[in-house]
Each structure stands twice: as C-alpha cells, then as structure tokens.
Coordinates of C-alpha atoms in Angstrom, one line a residue:
X1 CA 15.7 -4.9 12.4
X2 CA 15.8 -5.7 8.7
X3 CA 14.4 -3.6 5.9
X4 CA 14.7 -6.0 2.9
X5 CA 16.0 -9.3 1.6
X6 CA 19.2 -7.5 0.5
X7 CA 19.7 -6.2 4.0
X8 CA 19.3 -9.7 5.4
X9 CA 21.9 -11.1 3.0
X10 CA 24.4 -8.3 3.9
X11 CA 23.9 -9.1 7.6
X12 CA 24.5 -12.9 7.4
X13 CA 27.4 -12.5 5.0
X14 CA 29.1 -10.1 7.4
X15 CA 28.7 -12.6 10.3
X16 CA 31.5 -15.0 11.3
X17 CA 30.4 -18.5 11.9
X18 CA 32.1 -20.8 14.4
X19 CA 30.9 -24.0 12.8
X20 CA 28.6 -25.2 15.6
X21 CA 25.5 -23.0 15.1
X22 CA 22.0 -24.1 14.4
X23 CA 19.4 -22.0 12.7
X24 CA 15.9 -21.3 13.9
X25 CA 13.1 -18.8 13.0
X26 CA 10.6 -17.2 15.2
X27 CA 7.2 -15.9 14.0
X28 CA 4.7 -13.7 15.9
X29 CA 1.2 -15.1 16.0
X30 CA -1.2 -12.7 14.2
X31 CA 1.0 -9.7 15.0
X32 CA -1.0 -6.8 13.6
X33 CA -4.3 -7.8 15.2
X34 CA -2.5 -8.4 18.6
X35 CA -0.5 -5.2 18.8
X36 CA -1.5 -3.4 22.1
X37 CA -2.4 -0.2 20.4
X38 CA -2.5 2.3 23.3
X39 CA 0.6 0.9 24.9
X40 CA 2.4 1.1 21.6
X41 CA 1.4 4.7 21.0
X42 CA 2.7 5.5 24.5
X43 CA 6.0 3.8 23.6
X44 CA 6.2 5.9 20.4
X45 CA 5.6 9.1 22.4
X46 CA 8.2 8.1 24.9
X47 CA 10.9 7.9 22.3
X48 CA 9.7 10.8 20.1
X49 CA 9.5 13.3 23.0
X50 CA 12.6 12.1 24.8
X51 CA 15.1 14.7 25.7
X52 CA 17.8 13.3 23.3
X53 CA 15.3 12.8 20.4
X54 CA 16.8 14.3 17.2
X55 CA 13.3 15.5 16.0
X56 CA 10.5 16.6 18.2
X57 CA 7.0 17.3 16.7
X58 CA 6.0 21.0 16.7
X59 CA 2.8 20.3 18.8
X60 CA 1.9 19.0 22.2
X61 CA 2.4 15.4 23.2
X62 CA -1.3 14.9 24.0
X63 CA -2.3 16.2 20.6
X64 CA 0.1 13.8 18.9
X65 CA -1.3 10.9 20.9
X66 CA -4.8 11.8 19.8
X67 CA -3.6 12.0 16.2
X68 CA -2.1 8.6 16.3
X69 CA -5.2 7.1 17.8
X70 CA -7.4 8.7 15.2
X71 CA -5.2 7.4 12.4
X72 CA -4.7 3.9 13.7
X73 CA -8.2 3.0 15.0
X74 CA -10.0 1.4 12.0
X75 CA -13.5 0.8 10.9
X76 CA -14.6 -2.0 8.5
X77 CA -17.7 -3.5 7.0
X78 CA -18.8 -7.1 7.1
X79 CA -22.1 -8.4 5.9
X80 CA -23.3 -4.8 5.4
X81 CA -22.6 -4.0 9.1
X82 CA -20.1 -1.4 10.3
X83 CA -17.5 -2.5 13.0
X84 CA -14.9 -0.7 14.9
X85 CA -11.6 -2.4 15.7
X86 CA -11.0 -1.6 19.3
X87 CA -7.4 -3.1 19.6
X88 CA -4.6 -4.1 17.3
X89 CA -3.9 -2.4 14.0
X90 CA -5.6 -3.1 10.7
X91 CA -4.0 -5.2 8.0
X92 CA -2.9 -2.8 5.2
X93 CA -3.2 0.3 7.3
X94 CA -0.5 2.9 6.5
X95 CA 0.6 3.1 10.2
X96 CA 0.3 -0.6 10.9
X97 CA 3.9 -1.7 10.0
X98 CA 5.4 1.3 11.8
X99 CA 3.4 0.7 15.0
X100 CA 4.0 -3.1 14.9
X101 CA 7.8 -2.5 14.5
X102 CA 7.8 0.0 17.3
X103 CA 6.1 -2.5 19.6
X104 CA 8.5 -5.4 18.8
X105 CA 11.6 -3.2 18.8
X106 CA 10.7 -1.9 22.3
X107 CA 10.2 -5.5 23.6
X108 CA 13.5 -6.6 22.0
X109 CA 15.3 -3.7 23.7
X110 CA 13.8 -4.7 27.1
X111 CA 15.0 -8.3 26.6
X112 CA 18.3 -8.1 24.6
X113 CA 19.6 -4.9 26.3
X114 CA 18.9 -6.1 29.9
X115 CA 22.4 -6.0 31.5
X116 CA 21.4 -8.6 34.1
X117 CA 20.6 -11.2 31.4
X118 CA 22.9 -10.2 28.7
X119 CA 25.5 -12.9 29.4
X120 CA 22.9 -15.7 29.6
X121 CA 24.0 -18.8 27.6
X122 CA 20.6 -19.1 25.9
X123 CA 20.8 -15.8 24.1
X124 CA 21.3 -16.0 20.3
X125 CA 24.6 -15.4 18.6
X126 CA 22.7 -13.6 15.8
X127 CA 19.2 -12.2 15.9
X128 CA 17.6 -10.5 12.9
X129 CA 13.9 -9.5 12.5
X130 CA 11.8 -8.5 9.5
X131 CA 8.5 -7.2 10.9
X132 CA 7.2 -10.4 12.6
X133 CA 9.7 -12.9 11.2
X134 CA 12.9 -13.5 13.1
X135 CA 16.1 -15.3 12.1
X136 CA 18.4 -16.5 14.9
X137 CA 21.6 -18.5 15.3
X138 CA 22.2 -20.6 18.5
X139 CA 24.8 -23.0 19.7
X140 CA 22.1 -25.6 20.2
X141 CA 18.3 -26.1 20.1
X142 CA 18.0 -26.1 23.9
X143 CA 19.1 -22.5 24.0
X144 CA 16.6 -21.7 21.2
X145 CA 13.8 -23.2 23.2
X146 CA 14.8 -21.3 26.4
X147 CA 15.0 -18.0 24.4
X148 CA 11.4 -18.8 23.0
X149 CA 10.2 -18.8 26.6
X150 CA 11.8 -15.4 27.2
X151 CA 10.1 -14.0 24.0
X152 CA 6.7 -15.3 25.0
X153 CA 7.1 -13.7 28.5
X154 CA 7.6 -10.2 27.1
X155 CA 3.9 -9.4 26.7
X156 CA 0.7 -11.5 27.0
X157 CA -0.7 -10.3 23.6
X158 CA 2.6 -11.1 21.7
X159 CA 3.3 -14.8 21.3
X160 CA 6.0 -16.4 19.2
X161 CA 6.3 -19.8 17.5
X162 CA 9.5 -21.5 16.5
X163 CA 10.7 -23.4 13.4
X164 CA 14.0 -25.4 13.7
X165 CA 16.2 -25.5 10.6
X166 CA 19.4 -27.0 11.9
X167 CA 21.9 -26.4 9.0
X168 CA 19.3 -25.4 6.4
X169 CA 16.3 -23.1 6.6
X170 CA 14.2 -20.7 4.5
X171 CA 13.9 -17.1 5.6
X172 CA 12.0 -14.4 3.6
X173 CA 12.5 -15.7 0.0
X174 CA 16.0 -17.0 0.7
X175 CA 17.0 -20.7 1.4
X176 CA 19.9 -20.4 3.9
X177 CA 22.3 -23.3 4.4
X178 CA 25.4 -23.5 6.6
X179 CA 28.2 -25.2 4.7
X180 CA 32.0 -25.2 5.7
X181 CA 31.6 -22.3 8.1
X182 CA 29.9 -20.1 5.5
X183 CA 26.4 -19.3 4.3
X184 CA 25.2 -20.7 1.0
X185 CA 22.1 -19.0 -0.2
X186 CA 19.6 -19.7 -3.0
X187 CA 16.1 -18.7 -4.1
X188 CA 13.3 -20.3 -1.9
X189 CA 9.9 -21.1 -3.2
X190 CA 7.0 -22.5 -1.2
X191 CA 5.5 -25.9 -2.0
X192 CA 2.3 -24.0 -3.0
X193 CA 4.2 -22.0 -5.7
X194 CA 2.3 -22.5 -9.0
X195 CA 4.9 -21.1 -11.5
X196 CA 2.1 -19.0 -13.1
X197 CA 3.3 -15.6 -14.3
X198 CA 2.0 -13.0 -16.8
X199 CA 1.2 -15.1 -19.8
X200 CA 3.0 -14.2 -23.1
X201 CA -0.3 -14.2 -24.9
X202 CA -1.9 -11.8 -22.5
X203 CA -3.0 -8.4 -23.8
X204 CA -0.2 -6.5 -22.1
X205 CA 2.8 -4.3 -23.2
X206 CA 6.0 -6.2 -24.2
X207 CA 8.0 -4.2 -21.7
X208 CA 5.8 -5.7 -18.9
X209 CA 6.7 -9.2 -20.1
X210 CA 10.4 -8.4 -20.2
X211 CA 10.1 -6.8 -16.8
X212 CA 8.6 -10.0 -15.3
X213 CA 11.7 -12.0 -16.4
X214 CA 14.2 -9.3 -15.5
X215 CA 12.7 -8.9 -12.0
X216 CA 13.2 -12.6 -11.3
X217 CA 16.7 -12.5 -12.8
X218 CA 17.7 -9.6 -10.6
X219 CA 16.4 -11.4 -7.5
X220 CA 18.3 -14.6 -8.4
X221 CA 21.5 -12.5 -9.0
X222 CA 21.1 -10.9 -5.5
X223 CA 20.3 -14.1 -3.6
X224 CA 22.4 -16.8 -5.2
X225 CA 25.7 -17.1 -3.5
X226 CA 27.6 -18.7 -6.4
X227 CA 27.6 -18.9 -10.2
X228 CA 26.5 -22.6 -10.3
X229 CA 23.5 -21.9 -8.1
X230 CA 22.6 -18.8 -10.2
X231 CA 22.8 -20.8 -13.4
X232 CA 20.6 -23.5 -12.0
X233 CA 18.1 -20.9 -11.0
X234 CA 18.1 -19.4 -14.5
X235 CA 17.4 -22.8 -16.0
X236 CA 14.4 -23.2 -13.6
X237 CA 13.1 -19.7 -14.6
X238 CA 13.5 -20.6 -18.3
X239 CA 11.4 -23.7 -17.9
X240 CA 8.7 -21.8 -16.0
X241 CA 8.4 -19.1 -18.6
X242 CA 8.3 -21.6 -21.4
X243 CA 5.3 -23.2 -19.6
X244 CA 3.8 -19.7 -19.6
X245 CA 3.9 -19.6 -23.5
X246 CA 7.0 -17.4 -23.7
X247 CA 9.1 -18.1 -26.9
X248 CA 12.6 -19.5 -26.2
X249 CA 14.1 -16.8 -28.4
X250 CA 12.4 -14.1 -26.4
X251 CA 13.6 -15.5 -23.1
X252 CA 17.1 -16.0 -24.3
X253 CA 17.3 -12.4 -25.5
X254 CA 16.2 -11.0 -22.2
X255 CA 18.6 -13.3 -20.3
X256 CA 21.6 -12.4 -22.6
X257 CA 20.9 -8.7 -22.3
X258 CA 20.7 -9.0 -18.5
X259 CA 24.0 -10.9 -18.3
X260 CA 25.7 -8.3 -20.6
X261 CA 24.4 -5.5 -18.5
X262 CA 25.4 -7.0 -15.1
X263 CA 28.8 -8.2 -16.3
X264 CA 29.8 -5.0 -18.0
X265 CA 30.8 -1.8 -16.3
X266 CA 29.0 1.3 -17.5
X267 CA 31.9 3.7 -18.3
X268 CA 29.7 6.3 -20.1
X269 CA 29.1 8.7 -17.3
X270 CA 28.6 11.8 -19.5
X271 CA 25.2 10.9 -20.8
X272 CA 23.4 14.3 -21.3
X273 CA 20.0 12.6 -21.4
X274 CA 20.4 11.7 -17.7
X275 CA 20.3 15.5 -16.9
X276 CA 17.1 16.1 -18.8
X277 CA 13.8 16.4 -16.9
X278 CA 11.6 13.3 -17.3
X279 CA 7.9 13.5 -18.4
X280 CA 5.7 10.5 -17.8
X281 CA 2.8 9.9 -20.2
X282 CA 0.0 7.5 -19.2
X283 CA -1.4 5.6 -22.3
X284 CA -4.2 3.1 -22.1
X285 CA -3.0 -0.2 -23.6
X286 CA -5.1 -1.8 -26.3
X287 CA -2.4 -3.5 -28.4
X288 CA 0.0 -2.4 -31.1
X289 CA -2.0 0.8 -31.8
X290 CA -1.2 2.0 -28.2
X291 CA 2.5 1.4 -28.8
X292 CA 2.4 3.3 -32.1
X293 CA 0.6 6.2 -30.4
X294 CA 3.1 6.3 -27.6
X295 CA 6.0 6.4 -30.0
X296 CA 4.5 9.1 -32.1
X297 CA 3.6 11.2 -29.1
X298 CA 7.1 10.8 -27.6
X299 CA 8.7 11.9 -30.9
X300 CA 6.5 15.0 -31.1
X301 CA 7.2 16.1 -27.5
X302 CA 10.9 15.3 -27.7
X303 CA 11.3 17.4 -30.9
X304 CA 9.5 20.4 -29.4
X305 CA 10.7 20.4 -25.8
X306 CA 14.1 19.6 -24.2
X307 CA 12.7 16.7 -22.1
X308 CA 13.0 13.0 -21.8
X309 CA 9.6 11.2 -22.3
X310 CA 8.6 7.9 -20.8
X311 CA 5.4 6.2 -21.7
X312 CA 3.6 4.3 -19.0
X313 CA 0.9 1.9 -20.1
X314 CA -2.2 1.1 -18.1
X315 CA -4.5 -1.9 -18.7
X316 CA -7.9 -3.0 -17.5
X317 CA -8.1 -6.1 -15.2
X318 CA -11.0 -8.5 -15.1
X319 CA -11.0 -8.4 -11.3
X320 CA -12.1 -4.7 -11.5
X321 CA -15.6 -5.9 -12.7
X322 CA -16.1 -8.0 -9.5
X323 CA -16.6 -6.8 -6.0
X324 CA -15.5 -9.0 -3.0
X325 CA -16.1 -6.5 -0.2
X326 CA -19.3 -5.1 1.2
X327 CA -20.4 -1.9 -0.4
X328 CA -20.2 1.2 1.8
X329 CA -23.6 2.8 2.5
X330 CA -24.1 5.8 0.2
X331 CA -24.3 8.2 3.2
X332 CA -20.8 7.2 4.2
X333 CA -19.2 8.0 0.8
X334 CA -17.0 11.1 0.4
X335 CA -15.8 13.1 -2.5
X336 CA -19.3 13.0 -4.2
X337 CA -21.5 15.2 -6.3
X338 CA -25.1 14.9 -4.9
X339 CA -28.6 16.1 -5.8
X340 CA -31.5 17.0 -3.5
X341 CA -35.1 16.9 -4.8
X342 CA -38.2 18.3 -3.1
X343 CA -40.4 15.6 -1.6
X344 CA -43.5 17.2 -3.2
X345 CA -44.2 15.3 -6.4
X346 CA -45.7 18.4 -8.0
X347 CA -42.6 20.5 -7.2
X348 CA -39.6 20.4 -9.4
X349 CA -37.2 22.2 -7.0
X350 CA -33.8 20.6 -6.8
X351 CA -30.2 21.3 -5.7
X352 CA -26.8 20.1 -6.9
X353 CA -23.7 20.3 -4.7
X354 CA -20.5 18.4 -3.7
X355 CA -18.8 17.4 -0.5
X356 CA -15.4 16.0 0.3
X357 CA -16.7 14.7 3.7
X358 CA -19.1 11.9 4.4
X359 CA -22.4 12.7 2.7
X360 CA -24.5 12.4 5.8
X361 CA -22.5 15.2 7.4
X362 CA -23.3 17.6 4.6
X363 CA -26.9 16.4 4.5
X364 CA -27.3 17.2 8.2
X365 CA -25.9 20.7 7.6
X366 CA -28.5 21.3 4.9
X367 CA -31.4 20.0 7.0
X368 CA -30.5 21.5 10.4
X369 CA -33.2 24.2 10.6
X370 CA -31.9 25.5 14.0
X371 CA -28.6 26.5 12.5
X372 CA -28.0 30.0 11.1
X373 CA -25.6 28.7 8.4
X374 CA -26.8 29.7 4.9
X375 CA -28.3 26.8 2.8
X376 CA -30.7 27.0 -0.1
X377 CA -32.0 23.5 0.8
X378 CA -32.7 24.7 4.4
X379 CA -34.6 27.7 3.1
X380 CA -36.7 25.5 0.8
X381 CA -37.6 23.1 3.6
X382 CA -38.6 25.9 5.9
X383 CA -41.2 27.0 3.3
X384 CA -42.3 23.6 2.0
X385 CA -45.0 21.9 4.1
X386 CA -44.5 18.6 2.3
X387 CA -40.8 18.4 3.3
X388 CA -41.6 19.4 6.9
X389 CA -44.5 16.9 7.2
X390 CA -42.6 14.0 5.8
X391 CA -39.4 14.9 7.8
X392 CA -36.8 15.3 5.1
X393 CA -33.5 13.4 5.8
X394 CA -30.4 12.2 4.0
X395 CA -32.5 9.6 2.0
X396 CA -33.8 12.5 -0.1
X397 CA -30.3 12.9 -1.5
X398 CA -28.9 11.0 -4.4
X399 CA -25.3 10.7 -5.6
X400 CA -24.7 11.8 -9.1
X401 CA -20.9 11.1 -9.3
X402 CA -18.2 9.5 -7.1
X403 CA -15.0 11.6 -7.6
X404 CA -11.4 11.1 -6.8
X405 CA -10.6 14.5 -5.3
X406 CA -11.8 18.1 -4.7
X407 CA -10.9 19.3 -8.2
X408 CA -13.0 16.5 -9.8
X409 CA -15.9 17.3 -7.5
X410 CA -15.9 21.0 -8.5
X411 CA -15.9 20.2 -12.2
X412 CA -18.5 17.5 -12.1
X413 CA -20.7 19.6 -9.9
X414 CA -20.4 22.4 -12.6
X415 CA -21.3 20.0 -15.4
X416 CA -24.3 18.6 -13.4
X417 CA -25.6 22.2 -12.7
X418 CA -25.2 23.1 -16.3
X419 CA -27.0 19.9 -17.5
X420 CA -29.8 19.7 -14.8
X421 CA -30.4 23.4 -14.3
X422 CA -31.5 23.0 -10.6
X423 CA -33.7 25.8 -9.4
X424 CA -32.2 26.0 -5.9
X425 CA -28.7 26.7 -7.1
X426 CA -28.3 30.4 -6.9
X427 CA -24.8 30.9 -5.7
X428 CA -22.9 29.9 -8.9
X429 CA -22.5 32.3 -11.8
X430 CA -24.4 31.2 -14.9
X431 CA -25.2 27.9 -13.2
X432 CA -21.7 26.5 -13.2
X433 CA -20.5 27.9 -16.5
X434 CA -17.5 29.6 -14.8
X435 CA -16.2 26.3 -13.5
X436 CA -16.8 24.6 -16.9
X437 CA -14.7 27.3 -18.6
X438 CA -11.7 26.4 -16.4
X439 CA -11.6 22.9 -18.0
X440 CA -10.7 24.4 -21.4
X441 CA -8.1 27.0 -20.2

C-alpha cells in the first residue's frame, strides 16, 4: 500500500525487472460510495482487538463499533432536503480514506496471501496500490486479465477496471516507461491540463508566486529519472509560467536558486536560529502595505523577544462570495448566538443565549414545559397566554451570530446582551459585562 508518489518511485526503483514484464493499472469503480460500511467496521474491529494487536482501545469493542458508525454515517443536503447515506463512506469524510484502505487491504490479504493460490501463474510480479489506484507488473496481458477476474470476485460491491500500458503507462502523476530493463520516469499531465497557475498579476504575496514555481520544480526533481528529462521538464514549466505573465527574469532567479540549493550540501549545521521557537503571524494581504507591516512587526517582535517570526499572509477569494451548496436550515446550525422574542406584540420580553449544539435541541429544552430544568424562556411561556395559545416553537428564535467555537459564542453572546439588554437574561452579572471584560485582559 503506497502513501505518496515518492513512495511509489522508491518501490519501483527497488524492483528488479526481467525484461519481459507488461504494465497494467487497476481502478476501483466509485470506491468510497461502494465501501460496505458495516463489514469494513467489523474488519477494523477484528484487527484492532486481535490478541497480537500492538494497541488496544481503552473501551469495549461494542462501544468502539458504535463510535465508528456514528462518525462514518453521513448526512447531506440536496435541493433543500436532508438525506442520510445508508452505505458507503462520504467523499471528503475524515474517516473515509482509512475505512476504504482497510476494506481493500483486507480483500488483498485474502487474495494475495492465500497459500492455495499463491503460486498461480496469473499473479502479478509487482502489485502496488494507492487508495483505489493499483499498479501491477505481469509477464503477459493474459495473466493480467485473469487476475482482474480474481479481483472482481472478492466482493460484489467492489469492482475493478483495467488499463493496459505495455511498456509505458501513467500512474499517479508519473509517466512510467520500461526501457533496457529499467524504469524511466517523467512528469505526467492529463490531456485536460490547462497550464493555468496563479497569475503573476494576481493580488497575492510574492512568496506565493515563488512557491508555485518551486513546488513544481521539486516535483520534477523527484520524478524525473535523468538530467535530460528534468531539463526538458524545466523548459516546459518555464513556457507555462511565461504564459501566466511571469517575467523571464523572475522565473530564472527562482530556478537558479533552486538548482543552487539542491546541488549544494548545507554544511552549516550550527545555525542558532533553528533552535529558536517560531511564532506565526497571520496578516491579511492587500498589497505592498501588508508586506511593510509584516516586516515592521517582525522587526519589533524579534528585537524584544528571543523568537523567530514568520509572517503568513491570507487573502480573500472571489469564490467565497458564491455558494454552490444548499444552505443548512437555521435550526440545524450549531455554535450560534440566538435571540428569543415574546410572541405578544405588546410585550418586549426577549432572551439572548448561545449553543454549541444544533439550535433546535436548545430550543426544545427552552420550550419543554414538562421538564424541571431551569430556563427563563420556559418561565416566561408558562405565564404568557399569547405564547401558550400560539404554541411557541423554534421558529420564534432568530440567529444573531454564527460563531467558530465556544469561546466566540461566549464573547458574542456577552456583546449581544450588553447591546440589546434582554429583559429575560438574569443569570449574567451586569448583563454580560463580566464576559466583555475578559476580551481586554
């Protein structure tokens, strides 16, 4: 199982070719949405709670199973309707790659480690997998086709497709070619590659523009198997960046500095600055004024404290002003500051609070008259005939602020209480003043 392109290159460069191999790649059809979720969780539990497992969770196996189900079953919105995904794992979910890898690794173990079939002639000479993409070497394509049948017989939900490459084939972002019993590798780009990068005229820090060039140079240095292939790739990159309005002098300076850095050994190992603690400063980028501000602030801090300062710039993207996904209903939002107002138009009673849970859960607690839990809103509804007659519910609550975390919720709640002076808020000292004071400590 591969973890990166670098890992793939190390594996193939450490493999000895016999000169007769052909290359193929296998791909799983829609892996994430076809992962048998409950089966995969059982597989994970089997390995984690095995007697020879190096680490065993400090809680019961059944509890761990429920935790995995809770964290991997997803909900999503489409056309303002809420759906539950009953099988598979969600694209982009934190546990999705881990569970998909666990599923495929278990199926591979069943196939490749089966002692009865281990000596079959249709098994690959080399088999490498990165999530759902597999790279394999066979003596002929007939063996590759037979092995495909074996793969597709492992599980009804997991089906593979095959791509034949003979002596040349792309895998990940590497173009792999077999030449004279050795692998020749170069950078691979799809036919749909546009060559569009961060434009030089874009309002962005210069270090970002240098970073775009350097990242592609490092990739080329890692992938290209010989100096002529690397030089040809550098020429292609130079043409692409010129097309993105980069000055030739700027490109040449970045390339020359990269070559000097990669071709020169760093013998200065006694750099005292490396031992200093690093402080990151986030500065909004608006142009040269932000750069000057970052430099001045760095100089002030470095002169007063024995630390190394790094300025990290942040910018505003146009896409943040457009929304492509359905909005979540307000009652499903969490980490919010909310306000309740009495339904009687002649009454000015109101309440301001915050919740880190879904808003409707907190609303139900406020309006549950059968509960003995203390709530100022509940006491008000009990004595307000208008609220009782019109059946107060979560639609009588409005969101004043969407926050990032609990700390933000507490502070913005305090500011809202101080500004709105809600009559039902009796539990906070001086209507939120104590929380506001914490901001200025």
